[in-house]
Backbone as a chain_set.jsonl record, in Angstrom:
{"seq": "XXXXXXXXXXXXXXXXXXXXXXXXXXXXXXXXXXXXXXXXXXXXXXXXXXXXXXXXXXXXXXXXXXXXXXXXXXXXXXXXXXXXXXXXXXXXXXXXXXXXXXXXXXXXXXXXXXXXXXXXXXXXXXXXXXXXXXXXXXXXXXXXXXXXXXXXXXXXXXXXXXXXXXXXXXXXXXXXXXXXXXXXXXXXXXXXXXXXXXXXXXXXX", "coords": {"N": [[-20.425, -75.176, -2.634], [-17.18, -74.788, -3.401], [-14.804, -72.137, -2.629], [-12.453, -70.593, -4.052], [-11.105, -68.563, -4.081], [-8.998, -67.439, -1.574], [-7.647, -69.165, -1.014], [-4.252, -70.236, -0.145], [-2.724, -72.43, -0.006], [-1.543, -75.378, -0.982], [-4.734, -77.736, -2.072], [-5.439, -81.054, -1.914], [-4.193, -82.884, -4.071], [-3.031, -80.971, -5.611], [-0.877, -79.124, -6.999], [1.999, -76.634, -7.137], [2.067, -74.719, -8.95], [-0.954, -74.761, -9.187], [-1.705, -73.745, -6.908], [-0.813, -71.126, -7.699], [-1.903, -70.313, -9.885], [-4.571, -69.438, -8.849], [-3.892, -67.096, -8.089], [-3.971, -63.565, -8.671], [-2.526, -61.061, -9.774], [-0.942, -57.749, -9.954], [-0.909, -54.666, -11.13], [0.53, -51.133, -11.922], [-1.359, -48.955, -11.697], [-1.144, -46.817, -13.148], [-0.934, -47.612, -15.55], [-3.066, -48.442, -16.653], [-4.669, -47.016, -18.198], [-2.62, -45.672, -20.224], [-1.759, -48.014, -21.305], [-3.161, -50.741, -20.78], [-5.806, -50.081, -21.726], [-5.623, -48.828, -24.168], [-4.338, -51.096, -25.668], [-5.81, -53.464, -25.321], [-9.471, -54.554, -24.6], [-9.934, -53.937, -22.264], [-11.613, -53.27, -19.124], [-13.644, -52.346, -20.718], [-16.834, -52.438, -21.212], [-19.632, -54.45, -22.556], [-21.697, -53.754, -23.557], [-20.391, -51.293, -24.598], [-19.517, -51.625, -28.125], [-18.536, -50.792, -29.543], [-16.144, -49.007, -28.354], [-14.64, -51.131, -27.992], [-13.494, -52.234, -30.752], [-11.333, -52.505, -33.099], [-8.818, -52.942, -30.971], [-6.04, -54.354, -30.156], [-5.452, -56.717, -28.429], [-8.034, -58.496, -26.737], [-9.264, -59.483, -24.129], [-7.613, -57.94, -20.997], [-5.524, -59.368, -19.763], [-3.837, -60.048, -21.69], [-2.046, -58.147, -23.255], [-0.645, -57.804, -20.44], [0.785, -60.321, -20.624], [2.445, -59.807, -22.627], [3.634, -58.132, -21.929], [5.15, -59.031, -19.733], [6.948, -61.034, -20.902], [8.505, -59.621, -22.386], [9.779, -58.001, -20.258], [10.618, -60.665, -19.568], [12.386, -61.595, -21.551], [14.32, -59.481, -21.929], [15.542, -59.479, -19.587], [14.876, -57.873, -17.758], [13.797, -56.217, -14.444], [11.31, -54.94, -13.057], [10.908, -52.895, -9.786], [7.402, -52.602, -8.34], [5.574, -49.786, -6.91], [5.632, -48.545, -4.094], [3.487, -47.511, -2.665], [0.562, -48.666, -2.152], [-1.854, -47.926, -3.366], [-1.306, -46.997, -5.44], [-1.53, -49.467, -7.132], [-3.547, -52.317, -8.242], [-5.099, -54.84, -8.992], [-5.333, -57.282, -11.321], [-7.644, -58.303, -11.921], [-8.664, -60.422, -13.088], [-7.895, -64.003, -12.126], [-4.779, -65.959, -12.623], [-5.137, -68.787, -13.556], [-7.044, -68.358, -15.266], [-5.87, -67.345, -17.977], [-5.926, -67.113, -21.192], [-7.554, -68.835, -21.46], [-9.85, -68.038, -23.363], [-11.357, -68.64, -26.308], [-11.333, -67.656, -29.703], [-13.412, -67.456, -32.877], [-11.301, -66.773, -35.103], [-9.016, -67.505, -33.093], [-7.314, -70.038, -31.345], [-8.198, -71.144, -28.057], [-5.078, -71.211, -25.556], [-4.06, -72.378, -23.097], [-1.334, -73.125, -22.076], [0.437, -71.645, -22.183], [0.14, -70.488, -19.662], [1.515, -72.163, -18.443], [3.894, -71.969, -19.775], [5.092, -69.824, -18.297], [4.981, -70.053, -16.044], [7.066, -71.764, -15.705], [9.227, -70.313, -16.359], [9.073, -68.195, -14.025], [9.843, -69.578, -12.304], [12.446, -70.588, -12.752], [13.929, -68.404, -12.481], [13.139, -67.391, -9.861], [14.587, -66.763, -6.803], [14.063, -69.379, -4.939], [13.896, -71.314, -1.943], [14.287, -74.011, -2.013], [14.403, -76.593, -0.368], [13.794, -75.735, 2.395], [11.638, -75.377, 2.023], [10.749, -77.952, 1.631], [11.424, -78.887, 4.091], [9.466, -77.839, 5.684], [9.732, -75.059, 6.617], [8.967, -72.806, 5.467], [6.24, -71.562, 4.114], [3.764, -72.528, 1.037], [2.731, -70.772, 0.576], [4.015, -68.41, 0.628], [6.278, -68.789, -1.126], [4.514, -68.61, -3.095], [4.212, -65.931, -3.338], [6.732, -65.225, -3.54], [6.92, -65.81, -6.259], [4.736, -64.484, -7.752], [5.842, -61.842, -7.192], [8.222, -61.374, -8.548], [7.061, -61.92, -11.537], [5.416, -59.719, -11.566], [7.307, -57.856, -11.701], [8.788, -57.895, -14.215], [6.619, -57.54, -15.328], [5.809, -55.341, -14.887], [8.067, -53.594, -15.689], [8.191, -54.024, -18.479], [5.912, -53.211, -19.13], [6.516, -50.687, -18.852], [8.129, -50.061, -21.057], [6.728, -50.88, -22.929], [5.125, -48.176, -23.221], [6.241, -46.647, -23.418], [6.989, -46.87, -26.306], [4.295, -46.534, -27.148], [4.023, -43.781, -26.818], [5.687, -42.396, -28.228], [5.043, -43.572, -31.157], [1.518, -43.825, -31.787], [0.291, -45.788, -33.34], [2.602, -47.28, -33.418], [2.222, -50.717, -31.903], [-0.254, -51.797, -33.845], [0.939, -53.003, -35.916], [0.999, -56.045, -36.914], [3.024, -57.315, -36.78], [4.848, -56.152, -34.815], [5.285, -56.794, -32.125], [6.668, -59.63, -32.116], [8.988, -58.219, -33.961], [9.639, -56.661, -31.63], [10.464, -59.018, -29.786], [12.035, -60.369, -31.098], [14.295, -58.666, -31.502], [15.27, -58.073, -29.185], [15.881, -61.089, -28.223], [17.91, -60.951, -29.999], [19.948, -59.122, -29.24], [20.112, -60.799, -26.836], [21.467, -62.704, -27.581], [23.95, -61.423, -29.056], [24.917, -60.186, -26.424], [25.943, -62.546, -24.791], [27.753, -63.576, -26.693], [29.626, -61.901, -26.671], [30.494, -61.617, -24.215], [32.274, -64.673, -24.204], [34.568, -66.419, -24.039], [37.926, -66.109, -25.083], [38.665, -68.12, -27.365], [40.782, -70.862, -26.712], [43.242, -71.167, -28.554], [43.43, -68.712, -29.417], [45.185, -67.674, -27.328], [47.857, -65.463, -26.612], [51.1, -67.762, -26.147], [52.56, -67.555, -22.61]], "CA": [[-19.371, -74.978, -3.648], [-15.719, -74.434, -2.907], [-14.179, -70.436, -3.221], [-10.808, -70.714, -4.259], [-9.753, -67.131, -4.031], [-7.966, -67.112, -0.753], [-6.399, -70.445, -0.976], [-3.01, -70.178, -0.394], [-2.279, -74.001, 0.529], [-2.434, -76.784, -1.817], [-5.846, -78.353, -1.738], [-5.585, -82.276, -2.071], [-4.017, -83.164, -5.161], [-2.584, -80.275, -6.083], [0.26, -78.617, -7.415], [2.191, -75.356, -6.779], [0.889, -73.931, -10.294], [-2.183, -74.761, -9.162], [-2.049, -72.421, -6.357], [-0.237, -69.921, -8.173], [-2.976, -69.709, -10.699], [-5.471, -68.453, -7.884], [-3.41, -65.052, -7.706], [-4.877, -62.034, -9.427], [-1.312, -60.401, -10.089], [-1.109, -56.47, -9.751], [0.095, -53.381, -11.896], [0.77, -50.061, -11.189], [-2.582, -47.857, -12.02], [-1.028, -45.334, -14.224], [-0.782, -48.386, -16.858], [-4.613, -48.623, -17.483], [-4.957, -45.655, -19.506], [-1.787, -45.806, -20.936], [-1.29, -49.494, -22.064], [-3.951, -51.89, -21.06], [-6.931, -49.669, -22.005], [-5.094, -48.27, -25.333], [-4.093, -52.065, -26.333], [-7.436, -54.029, -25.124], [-10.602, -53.89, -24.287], [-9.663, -53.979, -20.283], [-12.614, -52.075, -18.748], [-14.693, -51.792, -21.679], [-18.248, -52.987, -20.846], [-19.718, -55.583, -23.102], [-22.478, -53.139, -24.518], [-19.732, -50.539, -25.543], [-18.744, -52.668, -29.209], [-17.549, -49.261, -30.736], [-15.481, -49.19, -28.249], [-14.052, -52.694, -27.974], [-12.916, -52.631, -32.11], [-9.601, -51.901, -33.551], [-8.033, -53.432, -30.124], [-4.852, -55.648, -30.883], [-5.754, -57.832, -27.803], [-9.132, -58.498, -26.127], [-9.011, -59.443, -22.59], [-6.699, -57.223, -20.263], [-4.188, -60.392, -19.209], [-3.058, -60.431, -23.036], [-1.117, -57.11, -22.787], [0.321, -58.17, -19.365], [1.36, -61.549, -20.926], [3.035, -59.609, -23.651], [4.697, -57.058, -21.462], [6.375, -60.163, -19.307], [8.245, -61.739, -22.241], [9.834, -58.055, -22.933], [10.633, -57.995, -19.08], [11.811, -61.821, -19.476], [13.899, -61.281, -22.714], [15.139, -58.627, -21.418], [15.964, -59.759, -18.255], [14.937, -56.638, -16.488], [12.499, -56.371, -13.791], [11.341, -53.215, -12.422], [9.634, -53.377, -8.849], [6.463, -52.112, -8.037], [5.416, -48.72, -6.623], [5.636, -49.046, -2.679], [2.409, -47.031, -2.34], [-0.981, -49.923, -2.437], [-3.034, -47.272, -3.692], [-0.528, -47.037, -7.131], [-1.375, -50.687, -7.497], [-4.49, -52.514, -8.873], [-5.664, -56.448, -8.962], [-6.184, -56.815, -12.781], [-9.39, -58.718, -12.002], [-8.872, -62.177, -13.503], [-6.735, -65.375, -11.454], [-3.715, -66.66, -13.498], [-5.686, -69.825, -14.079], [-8.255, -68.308, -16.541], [-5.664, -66.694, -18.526], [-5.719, -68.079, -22.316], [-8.573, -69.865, -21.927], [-10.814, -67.133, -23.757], [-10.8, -68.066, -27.7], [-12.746, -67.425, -30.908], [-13.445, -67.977, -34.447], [-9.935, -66.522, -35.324], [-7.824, -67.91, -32.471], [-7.28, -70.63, -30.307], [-7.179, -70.704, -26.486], [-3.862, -71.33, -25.17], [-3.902, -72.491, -21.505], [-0.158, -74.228, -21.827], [1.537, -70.576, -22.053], [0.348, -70.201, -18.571], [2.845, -73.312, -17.721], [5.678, -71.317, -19.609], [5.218, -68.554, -17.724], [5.368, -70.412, -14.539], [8.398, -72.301, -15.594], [10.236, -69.245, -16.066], [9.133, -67.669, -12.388], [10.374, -70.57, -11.165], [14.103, -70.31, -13.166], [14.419, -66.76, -12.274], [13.368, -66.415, -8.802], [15.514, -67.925, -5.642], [13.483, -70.338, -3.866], [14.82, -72.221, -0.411], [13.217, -75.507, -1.898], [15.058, -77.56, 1.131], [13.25, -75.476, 3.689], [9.911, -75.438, 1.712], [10.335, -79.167, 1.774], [11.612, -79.129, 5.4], [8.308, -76.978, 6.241], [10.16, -74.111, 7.244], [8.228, -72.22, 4.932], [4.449, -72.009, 3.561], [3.793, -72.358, 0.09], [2.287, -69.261, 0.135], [5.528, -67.413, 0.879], [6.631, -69.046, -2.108], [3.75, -68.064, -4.326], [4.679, -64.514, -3.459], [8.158, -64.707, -4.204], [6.725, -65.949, -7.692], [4.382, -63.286, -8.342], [6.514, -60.512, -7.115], [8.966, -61.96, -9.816], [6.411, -61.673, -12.644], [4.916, -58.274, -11.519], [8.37, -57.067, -11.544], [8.88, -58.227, -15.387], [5.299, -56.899, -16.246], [6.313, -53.69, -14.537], [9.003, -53.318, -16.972], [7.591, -54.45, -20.19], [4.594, -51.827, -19.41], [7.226, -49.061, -19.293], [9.123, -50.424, -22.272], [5.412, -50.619, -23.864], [4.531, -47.101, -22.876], [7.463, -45.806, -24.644], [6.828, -46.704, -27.477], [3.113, -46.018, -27.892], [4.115, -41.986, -26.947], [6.465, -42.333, -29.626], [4.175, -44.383, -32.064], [0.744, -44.274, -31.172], [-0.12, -46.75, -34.537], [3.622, -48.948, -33.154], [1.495, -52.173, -31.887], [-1.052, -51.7, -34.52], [1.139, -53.637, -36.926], [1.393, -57.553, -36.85], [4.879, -58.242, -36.551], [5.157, -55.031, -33.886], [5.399, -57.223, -30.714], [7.373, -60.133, -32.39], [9.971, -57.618, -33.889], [10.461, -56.783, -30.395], [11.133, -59.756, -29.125], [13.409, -61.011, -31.861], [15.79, -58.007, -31.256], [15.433, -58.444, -27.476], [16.593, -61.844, -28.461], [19.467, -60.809, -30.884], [20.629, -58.713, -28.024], [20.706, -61.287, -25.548], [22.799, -63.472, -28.013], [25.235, -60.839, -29.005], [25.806, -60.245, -25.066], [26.989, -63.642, -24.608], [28.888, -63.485, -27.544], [30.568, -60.957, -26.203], [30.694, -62.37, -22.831], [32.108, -65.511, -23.779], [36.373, -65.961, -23.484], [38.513, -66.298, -26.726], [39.171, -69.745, -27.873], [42.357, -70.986, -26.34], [44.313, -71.22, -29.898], [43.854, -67.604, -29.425], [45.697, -66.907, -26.472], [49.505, -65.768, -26.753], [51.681, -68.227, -24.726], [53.522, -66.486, -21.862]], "C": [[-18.165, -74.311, -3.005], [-15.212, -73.401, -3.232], [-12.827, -70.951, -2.84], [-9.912, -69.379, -3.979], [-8.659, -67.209, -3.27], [-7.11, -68.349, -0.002], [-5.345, -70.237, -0.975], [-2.278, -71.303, -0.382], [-2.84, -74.889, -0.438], [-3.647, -77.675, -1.399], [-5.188, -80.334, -2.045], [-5.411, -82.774, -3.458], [-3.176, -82.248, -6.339], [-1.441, -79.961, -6.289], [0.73, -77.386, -7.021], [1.796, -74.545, -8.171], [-0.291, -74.191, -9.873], [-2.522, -73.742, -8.134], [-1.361, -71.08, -6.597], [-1.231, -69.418, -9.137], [-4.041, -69.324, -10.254], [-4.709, -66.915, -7.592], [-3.726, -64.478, -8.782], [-2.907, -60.924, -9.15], [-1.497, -58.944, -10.026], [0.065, -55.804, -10.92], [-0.173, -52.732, -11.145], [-0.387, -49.185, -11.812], [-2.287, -47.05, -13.452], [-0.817, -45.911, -15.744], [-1.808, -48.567, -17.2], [-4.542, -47.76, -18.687], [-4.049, -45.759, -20.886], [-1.483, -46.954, -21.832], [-2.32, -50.447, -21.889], [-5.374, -50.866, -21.915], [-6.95, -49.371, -23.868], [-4.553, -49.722, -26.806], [-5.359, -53.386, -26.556], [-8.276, -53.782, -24.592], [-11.13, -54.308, -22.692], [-10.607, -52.907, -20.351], [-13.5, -51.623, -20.108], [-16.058, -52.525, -21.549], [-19.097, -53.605, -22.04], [-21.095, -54.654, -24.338], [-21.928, -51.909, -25.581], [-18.966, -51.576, -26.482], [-17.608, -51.343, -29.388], [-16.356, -49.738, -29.829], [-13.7, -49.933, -28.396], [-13.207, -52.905, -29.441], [-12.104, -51.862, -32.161], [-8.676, -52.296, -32.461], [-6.947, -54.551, -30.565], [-5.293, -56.542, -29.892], [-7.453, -57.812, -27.177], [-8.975, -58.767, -24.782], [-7.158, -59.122, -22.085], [-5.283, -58.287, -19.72], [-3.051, -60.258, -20.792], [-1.883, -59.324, -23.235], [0.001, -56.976, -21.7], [1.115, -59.572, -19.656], [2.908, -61.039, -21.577], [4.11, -58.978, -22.997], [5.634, -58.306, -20.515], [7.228, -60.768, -19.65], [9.142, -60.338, -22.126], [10.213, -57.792, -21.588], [11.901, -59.099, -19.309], [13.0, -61.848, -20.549], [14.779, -60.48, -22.14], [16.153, -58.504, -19.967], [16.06, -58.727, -17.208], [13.488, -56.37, -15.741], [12.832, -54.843, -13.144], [9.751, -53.62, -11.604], [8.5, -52.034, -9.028], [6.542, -50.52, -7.403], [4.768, -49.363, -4.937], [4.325, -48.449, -1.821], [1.132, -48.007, -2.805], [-1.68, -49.177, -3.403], [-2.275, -46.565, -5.161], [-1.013, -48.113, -7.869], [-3.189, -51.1, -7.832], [-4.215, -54.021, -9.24], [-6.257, -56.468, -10.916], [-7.318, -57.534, -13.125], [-9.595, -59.907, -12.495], [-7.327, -63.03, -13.068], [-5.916, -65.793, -13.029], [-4.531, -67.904, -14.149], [-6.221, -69.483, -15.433], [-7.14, -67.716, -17.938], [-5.339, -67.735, -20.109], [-6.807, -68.795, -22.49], [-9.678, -69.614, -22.652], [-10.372, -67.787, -25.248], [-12.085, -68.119, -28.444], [-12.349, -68.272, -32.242], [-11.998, -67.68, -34.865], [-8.858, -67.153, -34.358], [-8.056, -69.013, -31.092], [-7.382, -70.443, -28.942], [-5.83, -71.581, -26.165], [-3.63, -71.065, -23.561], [-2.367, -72.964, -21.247], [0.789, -73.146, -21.67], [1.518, -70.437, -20.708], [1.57, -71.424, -18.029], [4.498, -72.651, -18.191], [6.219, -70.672, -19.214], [5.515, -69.103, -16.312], [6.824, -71.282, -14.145], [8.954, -71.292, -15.113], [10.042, -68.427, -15.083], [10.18, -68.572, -11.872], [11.932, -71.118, -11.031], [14.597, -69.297, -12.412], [13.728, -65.988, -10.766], [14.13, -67.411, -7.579], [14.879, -67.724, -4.673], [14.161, -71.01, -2.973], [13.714, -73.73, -0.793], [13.541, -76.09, -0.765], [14.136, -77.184, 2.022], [11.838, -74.934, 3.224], [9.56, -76.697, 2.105], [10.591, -79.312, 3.549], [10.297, -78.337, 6.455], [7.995, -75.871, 7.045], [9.411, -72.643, 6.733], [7.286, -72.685, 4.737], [4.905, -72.003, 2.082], [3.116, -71.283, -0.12], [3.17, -67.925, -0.047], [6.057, -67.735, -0.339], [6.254, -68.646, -3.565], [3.901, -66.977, -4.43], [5.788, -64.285, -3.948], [7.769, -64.67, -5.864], [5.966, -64.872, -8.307], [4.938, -62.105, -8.33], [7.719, -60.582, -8.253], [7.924, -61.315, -11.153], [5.694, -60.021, -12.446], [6.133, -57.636, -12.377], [8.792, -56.975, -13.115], [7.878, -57.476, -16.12], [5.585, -55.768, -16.068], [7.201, -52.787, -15.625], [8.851, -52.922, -18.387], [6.257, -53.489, -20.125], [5.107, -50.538, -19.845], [7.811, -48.675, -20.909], [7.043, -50.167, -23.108], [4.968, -48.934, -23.84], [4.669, -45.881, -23.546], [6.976, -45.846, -25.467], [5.043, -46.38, -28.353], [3.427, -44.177, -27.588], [4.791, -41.979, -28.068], [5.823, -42.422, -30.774], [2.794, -44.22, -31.701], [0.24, -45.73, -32.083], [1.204, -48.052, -34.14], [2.819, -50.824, -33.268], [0.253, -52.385, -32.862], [-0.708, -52.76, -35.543], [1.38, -54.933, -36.587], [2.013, -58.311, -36.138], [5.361, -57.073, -34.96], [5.956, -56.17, -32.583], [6.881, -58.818, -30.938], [8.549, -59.346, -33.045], [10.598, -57.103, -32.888], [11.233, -57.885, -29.907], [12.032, -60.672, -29.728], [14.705, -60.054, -31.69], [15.724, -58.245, -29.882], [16.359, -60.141, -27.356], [18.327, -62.184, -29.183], [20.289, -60.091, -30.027], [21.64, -59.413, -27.115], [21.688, -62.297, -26.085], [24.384, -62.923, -28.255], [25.729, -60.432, -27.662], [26.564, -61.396, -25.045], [27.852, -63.692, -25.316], [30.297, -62.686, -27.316], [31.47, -61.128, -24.867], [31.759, -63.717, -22.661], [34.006, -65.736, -24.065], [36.644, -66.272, -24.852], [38.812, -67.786, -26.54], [40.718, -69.647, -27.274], [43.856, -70.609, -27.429], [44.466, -69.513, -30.012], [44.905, -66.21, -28.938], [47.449, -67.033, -26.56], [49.718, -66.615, -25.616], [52.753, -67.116, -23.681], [54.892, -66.892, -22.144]], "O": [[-18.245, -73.397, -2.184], [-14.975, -73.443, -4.439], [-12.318, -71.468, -1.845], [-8.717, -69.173, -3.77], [-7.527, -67.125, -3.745], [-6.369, -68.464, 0.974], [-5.043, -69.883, -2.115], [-1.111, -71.21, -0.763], [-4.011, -75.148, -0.713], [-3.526, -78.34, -0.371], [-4.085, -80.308, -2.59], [-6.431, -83.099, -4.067], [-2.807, -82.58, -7.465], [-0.674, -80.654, -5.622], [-0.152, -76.774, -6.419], [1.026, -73.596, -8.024], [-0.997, -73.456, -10.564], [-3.444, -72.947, -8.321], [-1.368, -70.133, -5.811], [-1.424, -68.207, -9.237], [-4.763, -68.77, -11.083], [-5.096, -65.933, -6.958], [-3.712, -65.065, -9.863], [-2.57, -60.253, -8.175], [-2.72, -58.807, -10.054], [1.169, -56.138, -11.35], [-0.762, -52.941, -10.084], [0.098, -48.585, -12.771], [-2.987, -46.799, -14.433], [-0.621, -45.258, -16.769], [-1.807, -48.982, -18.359], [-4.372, -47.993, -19.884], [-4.403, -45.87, -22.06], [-1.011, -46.822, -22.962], [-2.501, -51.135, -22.894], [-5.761, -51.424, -22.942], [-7.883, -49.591, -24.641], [-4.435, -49.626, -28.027], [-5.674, -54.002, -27.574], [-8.223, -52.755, -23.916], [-12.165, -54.752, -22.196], [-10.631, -51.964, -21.142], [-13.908, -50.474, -20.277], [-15.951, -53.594, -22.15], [-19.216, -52.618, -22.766], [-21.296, -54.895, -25.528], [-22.398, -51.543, -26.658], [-18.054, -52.28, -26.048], [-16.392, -51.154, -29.353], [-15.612, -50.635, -30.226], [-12.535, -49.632, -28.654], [-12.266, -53.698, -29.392], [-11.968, -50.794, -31.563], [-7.513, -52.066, -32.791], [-7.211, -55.504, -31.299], [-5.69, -57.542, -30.489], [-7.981, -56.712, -27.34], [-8.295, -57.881, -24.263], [-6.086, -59.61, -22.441], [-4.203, -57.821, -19.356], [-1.826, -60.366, -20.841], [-0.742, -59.767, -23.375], [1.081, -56.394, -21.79], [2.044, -59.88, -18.909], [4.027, -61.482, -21.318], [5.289, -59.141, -23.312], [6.845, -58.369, -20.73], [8.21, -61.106, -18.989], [10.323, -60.239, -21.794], [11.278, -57.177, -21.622], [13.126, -58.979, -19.313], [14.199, -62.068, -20.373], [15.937, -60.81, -21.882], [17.05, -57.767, -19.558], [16.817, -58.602, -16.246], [12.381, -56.326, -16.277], [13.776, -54.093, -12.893], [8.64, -54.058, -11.902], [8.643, -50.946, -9.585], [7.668, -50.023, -7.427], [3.901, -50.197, -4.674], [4.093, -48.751, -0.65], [0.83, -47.956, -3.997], [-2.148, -49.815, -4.346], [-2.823, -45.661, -5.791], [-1.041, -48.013, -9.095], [-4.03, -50.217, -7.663], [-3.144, -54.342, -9.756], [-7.181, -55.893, -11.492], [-7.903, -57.516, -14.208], [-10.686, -60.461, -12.354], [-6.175, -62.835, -13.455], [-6.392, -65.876, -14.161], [-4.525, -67.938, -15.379], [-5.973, -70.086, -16.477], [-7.733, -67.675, -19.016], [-4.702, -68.788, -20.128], [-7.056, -69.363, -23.553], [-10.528, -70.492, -22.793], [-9.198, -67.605, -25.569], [-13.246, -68.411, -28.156], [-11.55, -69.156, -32.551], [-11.408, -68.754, -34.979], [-7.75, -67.328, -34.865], [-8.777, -68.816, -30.114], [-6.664, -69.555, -28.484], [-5.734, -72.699, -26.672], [-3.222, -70.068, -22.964], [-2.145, -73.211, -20.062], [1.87, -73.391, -21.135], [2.621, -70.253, -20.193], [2.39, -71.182, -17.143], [5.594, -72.673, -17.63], [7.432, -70.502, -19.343], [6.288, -68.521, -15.552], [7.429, -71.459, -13.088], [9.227, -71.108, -13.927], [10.967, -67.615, -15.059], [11.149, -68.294, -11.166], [12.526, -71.677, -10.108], [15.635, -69.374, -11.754], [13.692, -64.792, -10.476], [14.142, -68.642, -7.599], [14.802, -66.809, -3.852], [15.276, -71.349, -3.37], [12.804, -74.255, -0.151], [12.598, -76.029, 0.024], [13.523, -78.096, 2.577], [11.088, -74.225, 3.895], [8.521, -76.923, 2.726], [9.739, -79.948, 4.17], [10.279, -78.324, 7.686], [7.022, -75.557, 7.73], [9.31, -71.63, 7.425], [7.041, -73.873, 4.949], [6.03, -71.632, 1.749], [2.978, -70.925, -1.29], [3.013, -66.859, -0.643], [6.453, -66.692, -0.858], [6.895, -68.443, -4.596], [3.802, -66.566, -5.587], [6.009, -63.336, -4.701], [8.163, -63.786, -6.624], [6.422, -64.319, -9.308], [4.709, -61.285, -9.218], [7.997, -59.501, -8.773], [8.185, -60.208, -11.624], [5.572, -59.302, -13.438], [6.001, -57.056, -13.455], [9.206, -55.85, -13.393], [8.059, -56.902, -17.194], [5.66, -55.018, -17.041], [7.008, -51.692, -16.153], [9.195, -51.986, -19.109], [5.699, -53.116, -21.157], [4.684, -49.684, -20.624], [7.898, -47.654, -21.591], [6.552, -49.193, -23.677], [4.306, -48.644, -24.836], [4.057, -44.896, -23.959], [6.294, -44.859, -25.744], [4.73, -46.137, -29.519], [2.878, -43.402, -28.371], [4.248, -41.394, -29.005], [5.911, -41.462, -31.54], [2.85, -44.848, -30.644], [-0.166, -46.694, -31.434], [1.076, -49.255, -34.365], [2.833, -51.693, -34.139], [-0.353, -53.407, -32.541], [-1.606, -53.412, -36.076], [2.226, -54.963, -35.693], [1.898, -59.273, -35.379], [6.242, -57.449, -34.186], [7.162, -56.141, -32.336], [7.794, -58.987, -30.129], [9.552, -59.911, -32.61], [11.821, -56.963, -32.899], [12.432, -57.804, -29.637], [12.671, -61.548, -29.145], [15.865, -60.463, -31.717], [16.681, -58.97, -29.61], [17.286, -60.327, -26.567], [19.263, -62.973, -29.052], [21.471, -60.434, -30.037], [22.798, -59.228, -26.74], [22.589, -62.752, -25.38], [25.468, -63.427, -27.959], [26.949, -60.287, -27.583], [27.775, -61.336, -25.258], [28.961, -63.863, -24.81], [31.473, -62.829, -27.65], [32.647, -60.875, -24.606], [32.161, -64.03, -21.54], [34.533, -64.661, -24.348], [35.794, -66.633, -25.665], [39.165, -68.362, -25.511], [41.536, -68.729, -27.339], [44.944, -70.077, -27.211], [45.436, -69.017, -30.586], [45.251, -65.089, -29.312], [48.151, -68.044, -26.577], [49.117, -66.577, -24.543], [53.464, -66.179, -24.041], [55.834, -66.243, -21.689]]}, "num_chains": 1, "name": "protein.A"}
């Protein structure tokens, strides 16, 4: 049987999502406690239930999904901590993520494709000299995850906030989507703001 972990090279048929969904993505440690542990049941062992109930998400990727949108809305990435031993493998490959569901909820393997679109908008790749074989695709898959860390990084802090503030905040429903509709109303009134006056506006000289 074939171990995929330390594939970095397209196997025979493959795609570059396909070897991007063999990476195990990293946070920064001091977010267990604080945000994955406090939102799902990351690290909770299968015989602790007590535990495990009242969690808004169940597996530990769902929290890091969430916190990447509020990086990507936001359009702010915040790197990593330059010390290894800050950092932490959150234990399940991009592939699997979504594919967990139940009686209440679908799985949803197709978000992992929207998530890889938008790496692939928002980070600057040398396609020419990927295709010219000046690069590996593994150099590539890094630029992409260091991209999405950098987003999750963010959206953990931005999450972090607001449970010291709130601890009950994500508790409610709409919590995570009222974020990201003002994160959205934001990024429209920037442009709006951004965008030049209509000509009919401008005195002639």
């Amino acid at each position: 049987m074939t171990s995929y972990d330390n594939i970095e090279e397209p196997l025979k048929g493959e795609k570059l999502i396909d070897v991007w969904g063999r990476r195990n993505p990293r946070f920064e440690k001091k977010y267990e406690q604080s945000v994955l542990r406090v939102l799902s049941t990351y690290g909770v062992k299968a015989s602790e239930t007590t535990e495990a109930k009242g969690k808004v998400f169940g597996a530990g990727y769902e929290p890091m999904i969430m916190a990447f949108f509020i990086g990507l809305y936001a359009n702010k990435r915040l790197p990593l901590s330059d010390d290894p031993d800050d950092l932490k493998g959150l234990g399940q490959p991009l592939m699997f993520w979504g594919n967990n569901g139940n009686k209440l909820r679908k799985t949803y393997p197709r978000l992992r494709e929207y998530i890889f679109d938008a790496l692939v908008a928002k980070t600057d790749i040398d396609w020419v000299a990927l295709d010219k074989g000046e690069i590996k695709v593994s150099a590539i898959i890094t630029q992409l995850i260091n991209t999405m860390e950098e987003y999750v990084n963010y959206g953990f802090s931005v999450i972090e906030e607001k449970i010291e503030e709130d601890k009950g905040y994500f508790f409610s429903q709409r919590a995570f989507l009222d974020m990201f509709m003002q994160l959205t109303e934001n990024d429209v009134a920037d442009t709006i703001q951004k965008t030049p006056a209509d000509n009919n506006d401008v005195e002639p000289l």
